[in-house]
Coordinates of C-alpha atoms and ligand atoms in Angstrom, one line a residue:
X692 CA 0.0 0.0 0.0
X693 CA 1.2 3.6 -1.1
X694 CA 1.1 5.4 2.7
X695 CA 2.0 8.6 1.5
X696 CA -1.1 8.7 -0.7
X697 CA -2.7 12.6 -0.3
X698 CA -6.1 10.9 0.6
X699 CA -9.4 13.2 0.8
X700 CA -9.6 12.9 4.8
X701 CA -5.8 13.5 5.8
X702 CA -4.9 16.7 3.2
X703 CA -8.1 18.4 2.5
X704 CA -6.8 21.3 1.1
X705 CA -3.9 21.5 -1.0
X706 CA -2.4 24.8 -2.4
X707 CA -2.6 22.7 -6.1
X708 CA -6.4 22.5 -5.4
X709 CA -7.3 26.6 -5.0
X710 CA -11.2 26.6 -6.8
X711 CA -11.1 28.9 -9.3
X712 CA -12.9 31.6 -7.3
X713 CA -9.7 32.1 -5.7
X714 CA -7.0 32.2 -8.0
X715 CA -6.2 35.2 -10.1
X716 CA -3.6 34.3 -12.5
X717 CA -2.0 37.3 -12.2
X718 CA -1.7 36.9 -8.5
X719 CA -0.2 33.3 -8.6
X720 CA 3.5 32.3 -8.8
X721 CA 2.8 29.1 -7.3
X722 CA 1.2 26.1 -9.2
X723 CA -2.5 25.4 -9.7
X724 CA -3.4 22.3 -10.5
X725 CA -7.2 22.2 -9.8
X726 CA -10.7 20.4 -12.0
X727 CA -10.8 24.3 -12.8
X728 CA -7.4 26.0 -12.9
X729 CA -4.2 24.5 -14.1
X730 CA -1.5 27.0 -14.1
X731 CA 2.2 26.7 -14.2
X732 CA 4.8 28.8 -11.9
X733 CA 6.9 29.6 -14.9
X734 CA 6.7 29.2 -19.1
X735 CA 8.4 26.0 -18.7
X736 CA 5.6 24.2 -17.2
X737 CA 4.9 22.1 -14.3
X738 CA 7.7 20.8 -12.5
X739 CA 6.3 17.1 -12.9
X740 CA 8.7 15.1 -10.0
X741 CA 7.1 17.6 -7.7
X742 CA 3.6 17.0 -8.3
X743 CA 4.2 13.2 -7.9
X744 CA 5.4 14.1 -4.4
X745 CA 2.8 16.5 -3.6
X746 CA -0.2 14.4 -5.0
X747 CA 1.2 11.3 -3.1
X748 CA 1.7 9.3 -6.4
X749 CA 4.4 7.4 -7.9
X750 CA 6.1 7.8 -11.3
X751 CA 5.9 5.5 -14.2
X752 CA 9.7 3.9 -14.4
X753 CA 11.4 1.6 -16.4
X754 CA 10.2 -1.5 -14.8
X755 CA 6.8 -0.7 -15.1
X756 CA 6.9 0.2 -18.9
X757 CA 8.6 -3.4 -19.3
X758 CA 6.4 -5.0 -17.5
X759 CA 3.5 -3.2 -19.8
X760 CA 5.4 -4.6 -22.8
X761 CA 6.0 -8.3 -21.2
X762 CA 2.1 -8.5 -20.2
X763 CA 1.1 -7.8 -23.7
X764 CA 3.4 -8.9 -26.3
X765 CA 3.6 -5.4 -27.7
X766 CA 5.9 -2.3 -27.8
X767 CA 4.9 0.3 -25.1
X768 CA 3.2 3.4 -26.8
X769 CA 5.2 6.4 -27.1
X770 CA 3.5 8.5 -24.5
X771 CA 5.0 5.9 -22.0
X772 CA 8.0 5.7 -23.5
X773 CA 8.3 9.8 -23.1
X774 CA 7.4 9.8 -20.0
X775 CA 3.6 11.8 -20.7
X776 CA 2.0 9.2 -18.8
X777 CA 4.1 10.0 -16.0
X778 CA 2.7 9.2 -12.8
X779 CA 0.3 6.5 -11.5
X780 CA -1.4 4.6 -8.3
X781 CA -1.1 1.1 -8.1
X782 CA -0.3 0.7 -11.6
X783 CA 2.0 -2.9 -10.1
X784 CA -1.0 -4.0 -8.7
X785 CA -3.2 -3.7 -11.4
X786 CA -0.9 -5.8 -13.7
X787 CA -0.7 -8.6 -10.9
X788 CA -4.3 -8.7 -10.8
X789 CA -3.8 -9.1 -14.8
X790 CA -0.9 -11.6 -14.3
X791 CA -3.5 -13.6 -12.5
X792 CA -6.1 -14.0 -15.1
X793 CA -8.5 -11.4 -13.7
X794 CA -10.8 -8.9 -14.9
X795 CA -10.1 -5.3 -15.2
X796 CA -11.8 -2.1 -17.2
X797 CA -10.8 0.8 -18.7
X798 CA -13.2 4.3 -17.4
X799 CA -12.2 7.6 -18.8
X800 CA -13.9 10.7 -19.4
X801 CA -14.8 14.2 -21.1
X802 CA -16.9 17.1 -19.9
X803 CA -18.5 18.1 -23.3
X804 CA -17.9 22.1 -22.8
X805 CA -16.8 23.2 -26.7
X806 CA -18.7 21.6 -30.2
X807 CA -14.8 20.5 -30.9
X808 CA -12.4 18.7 -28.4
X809 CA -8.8 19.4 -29.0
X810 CA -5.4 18.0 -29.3
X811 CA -5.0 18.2 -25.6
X812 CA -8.2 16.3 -25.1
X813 CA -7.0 13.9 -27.6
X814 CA -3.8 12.7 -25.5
X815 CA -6.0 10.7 -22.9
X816 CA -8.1 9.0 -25.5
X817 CA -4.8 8.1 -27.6
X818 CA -3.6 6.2 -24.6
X819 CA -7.0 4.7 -24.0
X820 CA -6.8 3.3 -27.5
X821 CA -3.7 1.9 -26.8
X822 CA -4.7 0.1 -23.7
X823 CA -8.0 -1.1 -25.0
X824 CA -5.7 -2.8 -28.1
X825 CA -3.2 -4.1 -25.6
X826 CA -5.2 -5.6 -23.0
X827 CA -8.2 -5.9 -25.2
X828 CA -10.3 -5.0 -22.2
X829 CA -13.8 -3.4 -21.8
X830 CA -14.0 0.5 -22.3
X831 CA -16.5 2.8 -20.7
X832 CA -16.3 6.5 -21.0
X833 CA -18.6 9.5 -19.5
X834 CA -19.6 12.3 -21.2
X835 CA -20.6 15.0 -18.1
X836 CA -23.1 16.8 -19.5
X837 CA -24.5 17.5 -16.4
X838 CA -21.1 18.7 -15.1
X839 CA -21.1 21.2 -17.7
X840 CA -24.8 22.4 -17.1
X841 CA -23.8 22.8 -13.7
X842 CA -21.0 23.9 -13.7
X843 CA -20.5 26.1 -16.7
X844 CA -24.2 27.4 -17.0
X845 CA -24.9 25.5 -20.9
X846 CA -28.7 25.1 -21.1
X847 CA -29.7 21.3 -22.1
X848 CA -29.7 21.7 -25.8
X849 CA -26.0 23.5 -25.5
X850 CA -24.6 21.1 -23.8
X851 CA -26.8 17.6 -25.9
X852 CA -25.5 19.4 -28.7
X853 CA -21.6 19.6 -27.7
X854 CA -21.7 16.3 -26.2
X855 CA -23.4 14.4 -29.0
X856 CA -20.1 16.0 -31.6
X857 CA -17.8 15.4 -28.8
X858 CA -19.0 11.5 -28.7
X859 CA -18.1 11.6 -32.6
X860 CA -14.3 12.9 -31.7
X861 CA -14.2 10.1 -29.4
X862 CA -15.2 7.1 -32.0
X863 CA -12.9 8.4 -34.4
X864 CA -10.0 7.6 -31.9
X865 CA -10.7 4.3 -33.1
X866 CA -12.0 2.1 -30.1
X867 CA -13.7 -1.2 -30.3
X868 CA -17.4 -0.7 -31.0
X869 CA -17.5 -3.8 -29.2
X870 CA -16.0 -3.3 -26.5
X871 CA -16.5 0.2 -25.4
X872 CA -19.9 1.9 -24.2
X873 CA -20.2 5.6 -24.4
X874 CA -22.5 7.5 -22.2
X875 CA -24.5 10.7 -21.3
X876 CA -24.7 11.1 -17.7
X877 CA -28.7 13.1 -18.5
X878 CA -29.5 9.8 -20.5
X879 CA -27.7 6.8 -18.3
X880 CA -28.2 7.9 -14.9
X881 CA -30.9 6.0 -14.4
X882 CA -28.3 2.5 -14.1
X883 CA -25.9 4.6 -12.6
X884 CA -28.0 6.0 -9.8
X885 CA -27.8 3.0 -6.8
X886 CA -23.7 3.5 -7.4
X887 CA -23.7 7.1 -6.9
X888 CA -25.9 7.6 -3.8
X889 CA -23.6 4.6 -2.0
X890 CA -21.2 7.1 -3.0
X891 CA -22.9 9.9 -2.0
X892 CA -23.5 8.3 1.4
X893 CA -19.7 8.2 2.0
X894 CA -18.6 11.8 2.0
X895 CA -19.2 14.5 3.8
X896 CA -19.7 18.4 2.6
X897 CA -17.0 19.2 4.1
X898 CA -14.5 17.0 2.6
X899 CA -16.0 17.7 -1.0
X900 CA -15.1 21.7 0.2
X901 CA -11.6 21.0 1.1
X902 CA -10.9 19.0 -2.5
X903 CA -13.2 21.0 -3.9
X904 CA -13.2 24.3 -3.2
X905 CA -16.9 24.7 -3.5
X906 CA -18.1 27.4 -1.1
X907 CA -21.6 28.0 0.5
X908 CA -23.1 29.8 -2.4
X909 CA -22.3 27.1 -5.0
X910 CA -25.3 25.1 -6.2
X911 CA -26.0 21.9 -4.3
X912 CA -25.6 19.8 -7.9
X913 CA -21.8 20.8 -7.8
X914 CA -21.3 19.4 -4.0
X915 CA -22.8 16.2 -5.7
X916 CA -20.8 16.1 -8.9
X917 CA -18.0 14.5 -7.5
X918 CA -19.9 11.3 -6.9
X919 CA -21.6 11.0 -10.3
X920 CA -17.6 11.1 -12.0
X921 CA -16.6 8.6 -9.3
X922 CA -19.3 6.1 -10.0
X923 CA -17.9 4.7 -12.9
X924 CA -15.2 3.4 -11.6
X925 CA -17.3 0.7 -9.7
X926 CA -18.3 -1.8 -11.5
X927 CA -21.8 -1.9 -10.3
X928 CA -22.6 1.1 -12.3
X929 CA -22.5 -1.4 -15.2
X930 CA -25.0 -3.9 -15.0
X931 CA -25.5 -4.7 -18.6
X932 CA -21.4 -5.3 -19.1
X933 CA -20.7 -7.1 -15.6
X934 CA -23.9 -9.1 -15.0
X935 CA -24.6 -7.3 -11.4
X936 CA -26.9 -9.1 -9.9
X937 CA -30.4 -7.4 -8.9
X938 CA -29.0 -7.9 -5.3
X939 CA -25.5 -7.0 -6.0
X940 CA -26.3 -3.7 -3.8
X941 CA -27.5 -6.1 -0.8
X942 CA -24.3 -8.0 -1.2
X943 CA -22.2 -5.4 -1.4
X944 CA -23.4 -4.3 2.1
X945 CA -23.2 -7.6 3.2
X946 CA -19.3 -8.2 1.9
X947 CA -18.6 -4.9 3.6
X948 CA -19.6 -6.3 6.7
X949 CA -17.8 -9.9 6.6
X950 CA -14.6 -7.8 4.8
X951 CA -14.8 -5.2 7.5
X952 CA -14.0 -2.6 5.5
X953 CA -11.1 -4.6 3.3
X954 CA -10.9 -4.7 -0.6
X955 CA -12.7 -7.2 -2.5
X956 CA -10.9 -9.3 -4.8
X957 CA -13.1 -8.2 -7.9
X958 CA -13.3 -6.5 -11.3
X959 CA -10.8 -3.4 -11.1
X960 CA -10.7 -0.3 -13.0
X961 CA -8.1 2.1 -14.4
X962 CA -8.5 5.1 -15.5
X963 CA -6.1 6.8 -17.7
X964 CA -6.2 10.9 -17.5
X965 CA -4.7 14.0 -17.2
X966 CA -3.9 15.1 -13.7
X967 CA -6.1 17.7 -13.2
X968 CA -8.6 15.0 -12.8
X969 CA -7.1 13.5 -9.5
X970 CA -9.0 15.3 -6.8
X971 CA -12.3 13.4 -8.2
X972 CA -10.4 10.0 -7.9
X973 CA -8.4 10.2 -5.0
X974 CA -11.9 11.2 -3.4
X975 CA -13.5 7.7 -5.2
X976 CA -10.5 5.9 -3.7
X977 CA -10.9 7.2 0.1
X978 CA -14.2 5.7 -0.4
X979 CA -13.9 2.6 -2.2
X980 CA -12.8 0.1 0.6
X981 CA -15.8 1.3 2.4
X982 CA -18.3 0.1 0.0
X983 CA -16.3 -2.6 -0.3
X984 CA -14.7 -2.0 -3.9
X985 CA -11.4 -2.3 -4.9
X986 CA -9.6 1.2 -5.3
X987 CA -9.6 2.9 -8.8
X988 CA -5.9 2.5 -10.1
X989 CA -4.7 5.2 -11.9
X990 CA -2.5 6.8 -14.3
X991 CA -1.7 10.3 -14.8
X992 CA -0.8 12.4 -18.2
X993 CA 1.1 15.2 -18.6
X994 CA -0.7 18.5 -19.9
X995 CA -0.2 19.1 -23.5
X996 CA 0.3 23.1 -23.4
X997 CA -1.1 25.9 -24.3
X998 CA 0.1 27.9 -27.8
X999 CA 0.6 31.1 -26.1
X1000 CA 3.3 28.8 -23.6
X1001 CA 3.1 25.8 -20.9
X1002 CA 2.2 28.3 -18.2
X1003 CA -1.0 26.9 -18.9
X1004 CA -2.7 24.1 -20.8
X1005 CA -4.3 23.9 -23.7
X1006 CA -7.9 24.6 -23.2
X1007 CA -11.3 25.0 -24.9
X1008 CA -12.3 27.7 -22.9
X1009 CA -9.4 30.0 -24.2
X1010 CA -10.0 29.9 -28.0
X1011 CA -6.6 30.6 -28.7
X1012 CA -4.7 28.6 -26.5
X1013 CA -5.8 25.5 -28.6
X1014 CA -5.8 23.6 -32.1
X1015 CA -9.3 22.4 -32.0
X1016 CA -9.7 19.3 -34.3
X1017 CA -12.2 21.3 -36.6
X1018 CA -9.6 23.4 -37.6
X1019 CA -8.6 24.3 -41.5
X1020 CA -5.3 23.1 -42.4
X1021 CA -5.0 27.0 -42.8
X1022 CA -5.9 27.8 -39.2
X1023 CA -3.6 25.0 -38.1
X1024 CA -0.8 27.0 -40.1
X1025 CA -1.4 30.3 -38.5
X1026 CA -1.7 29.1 -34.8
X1027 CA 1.3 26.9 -35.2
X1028 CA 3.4 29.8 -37.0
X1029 CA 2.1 32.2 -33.8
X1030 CA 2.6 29.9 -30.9
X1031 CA 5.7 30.8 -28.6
X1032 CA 9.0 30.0 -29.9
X1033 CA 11.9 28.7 -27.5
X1034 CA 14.5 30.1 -30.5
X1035 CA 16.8 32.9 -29.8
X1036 CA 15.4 36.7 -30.6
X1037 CA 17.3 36.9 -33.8
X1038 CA 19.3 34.3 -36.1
X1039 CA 23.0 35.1 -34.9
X1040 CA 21.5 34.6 -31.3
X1041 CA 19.7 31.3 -32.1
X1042 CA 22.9 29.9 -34.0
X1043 CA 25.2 31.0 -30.8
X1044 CA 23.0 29.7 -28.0
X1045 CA 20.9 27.5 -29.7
X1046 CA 16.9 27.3 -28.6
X1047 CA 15.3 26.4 -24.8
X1048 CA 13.6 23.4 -25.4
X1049 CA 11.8 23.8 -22.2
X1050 CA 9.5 26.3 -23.5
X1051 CA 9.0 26.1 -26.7
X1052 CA 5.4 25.0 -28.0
X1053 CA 6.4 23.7 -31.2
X1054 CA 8.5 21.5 -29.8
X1055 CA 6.4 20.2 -27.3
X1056 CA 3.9 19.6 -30.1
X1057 CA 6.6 17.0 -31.7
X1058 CA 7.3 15.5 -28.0
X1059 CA 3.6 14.3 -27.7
X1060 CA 2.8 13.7 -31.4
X1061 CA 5.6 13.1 -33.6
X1062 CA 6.2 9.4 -34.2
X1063 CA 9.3 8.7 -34.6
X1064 CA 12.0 8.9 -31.9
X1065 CA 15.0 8.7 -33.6
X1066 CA 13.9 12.1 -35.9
X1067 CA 12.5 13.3 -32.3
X1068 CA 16.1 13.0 -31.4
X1069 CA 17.7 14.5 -34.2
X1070 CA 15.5 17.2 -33.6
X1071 CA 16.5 18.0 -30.2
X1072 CA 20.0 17.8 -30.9
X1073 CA 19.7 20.6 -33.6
X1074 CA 17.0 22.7 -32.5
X1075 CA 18.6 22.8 -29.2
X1076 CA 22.2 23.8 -30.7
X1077 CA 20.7 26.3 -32.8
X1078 CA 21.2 24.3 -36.0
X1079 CA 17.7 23.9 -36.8
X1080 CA 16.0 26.8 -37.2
X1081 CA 12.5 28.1 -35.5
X1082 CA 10.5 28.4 -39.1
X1083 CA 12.1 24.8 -39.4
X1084 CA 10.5 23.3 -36.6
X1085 CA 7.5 25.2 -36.8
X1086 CA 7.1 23.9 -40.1
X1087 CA 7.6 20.2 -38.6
X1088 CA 5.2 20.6 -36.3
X1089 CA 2.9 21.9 -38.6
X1090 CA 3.1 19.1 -40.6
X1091 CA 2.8 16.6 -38.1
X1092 CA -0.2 18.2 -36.9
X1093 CA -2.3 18.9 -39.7
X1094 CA -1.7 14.9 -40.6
X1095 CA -3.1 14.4 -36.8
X1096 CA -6.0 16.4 -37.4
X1097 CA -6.7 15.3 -41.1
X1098 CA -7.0 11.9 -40.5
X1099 CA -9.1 12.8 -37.7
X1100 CA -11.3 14.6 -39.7
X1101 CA -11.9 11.8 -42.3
X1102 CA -12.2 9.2 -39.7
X1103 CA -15.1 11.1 -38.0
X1104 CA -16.5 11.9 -41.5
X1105 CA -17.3 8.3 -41.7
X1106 CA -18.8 7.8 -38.4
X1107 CA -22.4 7.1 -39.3
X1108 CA -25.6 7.6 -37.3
X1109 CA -26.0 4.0 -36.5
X1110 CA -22.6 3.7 -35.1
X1111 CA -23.0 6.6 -32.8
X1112 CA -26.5 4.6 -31.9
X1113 CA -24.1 1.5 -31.0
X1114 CA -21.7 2.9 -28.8
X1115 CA -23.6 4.3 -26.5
X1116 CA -26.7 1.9 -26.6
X1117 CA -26.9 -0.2 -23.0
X1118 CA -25.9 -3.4 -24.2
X1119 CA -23.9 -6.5 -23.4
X1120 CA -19.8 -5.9 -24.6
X1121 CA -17.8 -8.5 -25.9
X1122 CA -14.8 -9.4 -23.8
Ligands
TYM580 P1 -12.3 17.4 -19.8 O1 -13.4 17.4 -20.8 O2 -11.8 18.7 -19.2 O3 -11.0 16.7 -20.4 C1 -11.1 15.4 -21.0 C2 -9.8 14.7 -20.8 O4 -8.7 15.4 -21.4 C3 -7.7 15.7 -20.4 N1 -7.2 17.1 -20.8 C4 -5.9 17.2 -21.2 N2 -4.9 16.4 -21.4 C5 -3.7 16.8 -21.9 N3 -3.5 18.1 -22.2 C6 -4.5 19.1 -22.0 N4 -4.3 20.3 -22.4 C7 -5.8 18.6 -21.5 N5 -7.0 19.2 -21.2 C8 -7.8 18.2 -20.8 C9 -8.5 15.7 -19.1 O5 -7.6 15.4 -18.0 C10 -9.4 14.5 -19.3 O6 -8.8 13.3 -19.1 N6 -14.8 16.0 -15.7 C11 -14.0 15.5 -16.8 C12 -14.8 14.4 -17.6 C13 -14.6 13.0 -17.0 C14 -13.4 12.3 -16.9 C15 -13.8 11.0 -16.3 C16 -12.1 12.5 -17.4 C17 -15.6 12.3 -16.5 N7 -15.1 11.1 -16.0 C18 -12.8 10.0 -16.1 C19 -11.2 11.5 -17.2 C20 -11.5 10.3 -16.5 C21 -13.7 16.7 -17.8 O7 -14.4 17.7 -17.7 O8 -12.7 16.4 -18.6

């Protein structure tokens, strides 16, 4: 067991966790990492090693990226490999429980808040891919709707509308039709209901203030949120995938009992995302050994950054912070070409001292999406020596994006009404 896990009950609030009502940008030299406000001390982003301290996690290593790679007979995805995925909770045990023949899921979500996601969206639910075809595992993913009603003040047909484009984004990743369910939380609460008020009945107003930062004034559907996102990672939520049981709530209580407490031996989930979303899941895993559940195990990705600079991330409320995968290969052109450039002020300067890697966007862009190492190398080497020029890897990155996006585009061109209807109809998955 991780002891130095930050759990909901021992560290309620966190300077990383100010709500947004409290944190100025201008006013901030520290770090925000928040469900509403991720910002950066400095242009070269978030010192990563420190977060993993601070949040009580433990980085991806070596021997954990093997033992991906031993378990399933395939190369580990790049985003491993580069350390994006970066940090995780009881990632080891996860794969013993795998080791042993036993079942696990995949949960991971998106809070449909723009008609477009965008690249930085995209980075979870690329890895997702990857461990759906790896493990070849059941997939479920939550759209919030509701979150974003609540939360963001969309009326219903805003946020049906965003969420219904953002569920075609999500197929065109490419998962399984057959083994992944999509869902709105407005149309599948109904199943999910039981899960969430066992949930509900396990935390207390005041802890979901100290994670949350919700004040008195907030609405009373925000307090609640917290339990709706964490619902999904218990397998009860899925009756129609994991055969629960009409009883499976009155055994649940009953396990609890004979188990005092202690984790069941059962279906586990992991949920790959960015780590602004930890303060929902360390919350689900306080809570999970006293309903009886096994804790959600998690793993945590890096943020891809914004174009204005890694300050911040890349995010659809800022319109131009983001390449949103409805853009023109035109518009991907111009926000690349204007994003902010780690290459010295003039030519002499960038051949003398070469460019700062650690803040330029263009480069970062290659880091998360260019797929080939050895030219990822080549192009460290030179940009950061100054023989590659800025319009040179600017133009790279370009390139490499507007490939990303194109495909994207004709993948989701193809999607077709019935699919949509499959993914996210409430049926059995085949697993
Ligand atoms: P949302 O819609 O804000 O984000 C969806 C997913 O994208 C990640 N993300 C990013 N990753 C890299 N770089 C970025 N710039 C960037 N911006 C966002 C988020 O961490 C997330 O993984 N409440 C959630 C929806 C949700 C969810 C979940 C997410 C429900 N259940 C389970 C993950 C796992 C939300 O609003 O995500």
């Amino acid at each position: 067991m991780n002891t130095t896990e930050n759990n909901t009950s021992t560290a309620q609030v966190h300077y990383f966790l100010v709500p947004s009502t409290m944190s100025s940008p201008m006013e901030h030299q520290e770090e925000i990492i928040s469900t509403t406000t991720v910002q950066a001390a400095t242009n070269e982003g978030f010192d990563y090693s420190k977060l993993i301290d601070q949040f009580g996690s433990e980085p991806v290593q070596q021997d954990l990226i093997e033992r991906f790679e031993k378990l399933t007979g395939k190369k580990a995805h790049p985003f491993l490999k580069r350390g994006i995925f970066f940090s995780h909770r009881d990632l080891h045990k996860l794969l013993d429980h795998y080791e042993n023949g036993k079942m696990f899921y995949l949960y991971t979500g998106r809070g449909p808040s723009s008609d477009s996601m965008h690249l930085g969206h995209l980075v979870p639910f690329m890895f997702t891919k990857y461990l759906q075809d790896a493990f070849q595992v059941p997939l479920v993913i939550q759209l919030t709707d509701d979150e974003k009603h609540l939360m963001q003040e969309l009326d219903f047909q805003q946020v049906r509308n965003m969420m219904i484009e953002n569920v075609k984004d999500i197929i065109a990743c490419g998962f399984d039709m057959r083994k992944t369910f999509i869902f709105s939380n407005f149309d599948y609460m109904g199943y999910l209901y039981k899960t969430v008020v066992q949930i509900e009945k396990c935390v207390t107003t005041s802890q979901v203030k100290g994670v949350f930062g919700f004040n008195d004034s907030d609405n009373i559907g925000k307090m609640s949120f917290p339990a709706i996102q964490a619902a999904p990672s218990f397998y009860t939520s899925f009756p129609h995938i994991f055969s629960v049981q009409q009883d499976a709530f009155q055994n649940l209580e009953s396990t609890m009992k004979e188990n005092n407490g202690k984790n069941m031996d059962s279906i586990m989930c992991l949920i790959p995302c960015a780590i602004d979303q930890d303060p929902y899941f360390r919350l689900t895993r306080d809570v999970a050994p006293k309903l009886g559940f096994p804790k959600p195990v998690l793993v945590h990705g890096k943020f891809l950054p914004s174009l204005q600079g890694a300050k911040t991330k890349m995010a659809s409320s800022d319109k131009n912070s983001a390449i949103f995968l409805t853009d023109s290969n035109a518009v991907i052109a111009s926000k690349v070409a204007g994003s902010f450039s780690g290459g010295g002020a003039s030519k002499e300067l960038h051949e003398k001292f070469g460019a700062n890697l650690k803040v330029d966007v263009p480069f970062k862009l290659l880091e998360f999406f260019l797929e080939d190492d050895q030219q990822l190398e080549q192009v460290r080497e030179e940009y950061s020596k100054g023989i590659m020029l800025t319009s040179q890897i600017k133009k790279l990155a370009f390139e490499v994006v507007s490939k990303l996006v194109k495909e994207h585009q004709e993948r989701r061109a193809r999607i077709t009404e019935e699919e949509l209807k499959e993914f996210m109809s409430v049926r059995k998955l085949d697993f």
